[in-house]
Amino acid sequence: MAYEKFLSPGKIGNLTLKNRSIFPPMGSGYADADGYITQQLIDYHVRRVEGGCAMNIVEIAVVHPTSYNPHTPGIWKDEFLPGLTKLAQAIKGAGGVACIQLWHAGRQVSGKPRDGVPWAPSAIPCPMIGEMPHAMTIDEIQEVVEAYGLAAKRAKDAGFDAVELHGAHGYLIDGFLNAYTNTRTDEYGGSRENRARFGIEVIKSVRRHCGDDYPLMIRMVARENVENGVTLEDAIQNAKWFEEAGVDAVDISQGCYTVMDYTVPPYFYPQMVNAENAAAIKKHVSVPVIVAGRINTPEMAEEILQKGMADFISLGRVQLADPDFVMKVAEDRVHEIVHCISCDSGCVENMFMGNGASCIFTPATGHEAEYVMVAAEEPKKVLVIGGGPAGLEAARVAAERGHEVTLFEKSGELGGQFLIAGMAPHKDVFRQGAIQMGHRAMRSGVDVRLYTEATPDRIKAFAPDHIVLAAGSKPIQINVPGKENMPVYEARQLLAGLQRVKEKEVLVIGGGLTGLECAEVLTEQGKKVTVIDMLDKVGKDLEMYITGYTHRYLENHKIATYPNTKFVSLKEGAAVVEVDGETKEIPCEAIVVAVGSRPDNQLAEMVASTGVPFTKVGDADKPGKIIAAIWGGNKVGREL
């Protein structure tokens, strides 16, 4: 069997899991504002169970009111039990194993929603939350230790097969473990052993309330990657202490809020980014080891298991992109897997925006009851103009519903701007994502016609019942006084490899995502790059998990950036700009224009002139991020 180890049963405590897959406790935002379980959250979990996942770990459940966070499950009082019971029963009823993660955020949660302040080991604020926490007293520490045990008992009473403690990512248990947030001088601070005391007492509290045979796991960091944070050496010792205290498995991750991107590693991190860490810890414990972090294919999962680097694989974003990932592996349909590209757009960025966790490729994630594919009542002859992500998604969904779909793409490639984005350093997964969308559309029966431009005569001859206009947008052109003084390049052309910048000193006009990608490409080519933007911050439109990497890259490669800066003109050897109202000259030998895009209105007018009903989607309607393009295409495909 190709994936023999991945598909084999495995044990955690007295539990037997049918395979080695675990759906980890990623936040979803689908509990209600007060922390009660919703049907939406139940549907979200059941769908992953139906797709073959062995164990579902329900996301962070609040063990004490000082960690209350809106739309996060609560477990600190008995009133939550009916909803928790319904959720556990639904997961088990669908054939899964139900676990729930117990959580106190420490300093990494706002106290404002409950008119209070965060509780933490020491009065050191989290840079992301920005609120001064209350340093817990000994009595308060014991209160929270007891709260963990009582929460675990509620989980057991609700029917959960196991619990996991969140001891990672700077939350309360980890906040005690590391030296940069724990400066206490009592028995809970100072030495490594003292800093581990809180987590060990929490484990023992769970054992007191639930017994020695109730499966208990802990999520822990192998490395925090910040000064005075947990190191791998610390983590190995912590894991040994946690095992001695009574855990049945350790679940390995890394990072914290200070370096947020490590916690949900985006595309610029290596694949299997935590596997070596897990392997190092596994050498020192006898309990099973779970590992997460950019394990995007069944081949990677099998390799980790076969090499003995870990015993179970956390497949979080992977199962948001494709809830049937495990089933497709088991049924030898690996070629059909919708692969996660680690963009963090739909899963975490969308959640932090208050929209709930989902996936750019799979808008049904988190909306299982709404996004149901229904066969078209009256199949139509549909023409899709444009083979970018919006057009490909609209075409695929429409075809799967029974429409006769043909797609015209005037170039020789599918993927549009998504394909071009994959040309930037570290972003080949975006190119693969674009290719994947093309394959999915063709598998669904879409008649794809490359090198085919939509013209009035061609549309008339084709005689469609409906047109989906998804031909993207055109770059915004700016007035460039003095353009005779140096070459002027266009960002898309540069990223697509259609223009080659020969000059050594380059100014990029536009500090959004596209401009910064150009800056990275040019830097990798050995150019000296400067970036200007009219907004008050360069990279203002970047997703939060990408921002840290991007600004580190700018700093490490000494790329000068000028916010609040307006381009004025070019002169020999320099660009004239206006910074905060003052004129300045920036030396350069060429410029790259990356100031955004706008819909192609001429094309829309041509389509309208044919008299065929049409719908605009993606950048052809309104330029935006990739999630808006794909989700818009999905909506059109479902509503045709």
XYZ file of C-alpha atoms in Angstrom, residues 236 239-240 243 279-286:
12
model
C 12.968 18.395 25.184
C 8.299 17.190 27.128
C 9.988 14.786 29.552
C 5.226 12.867 30.222
C 11.983 14.000 15.682
C 14.378 15.550 18.200
C 11.728 15.505 20.932
C 10.545 12.000 20.023
C 13.981 10.627 20.914
C 13.422 11.629 24.536
C 9.800 10.590 25.209
C 7.945 7.298 25.036
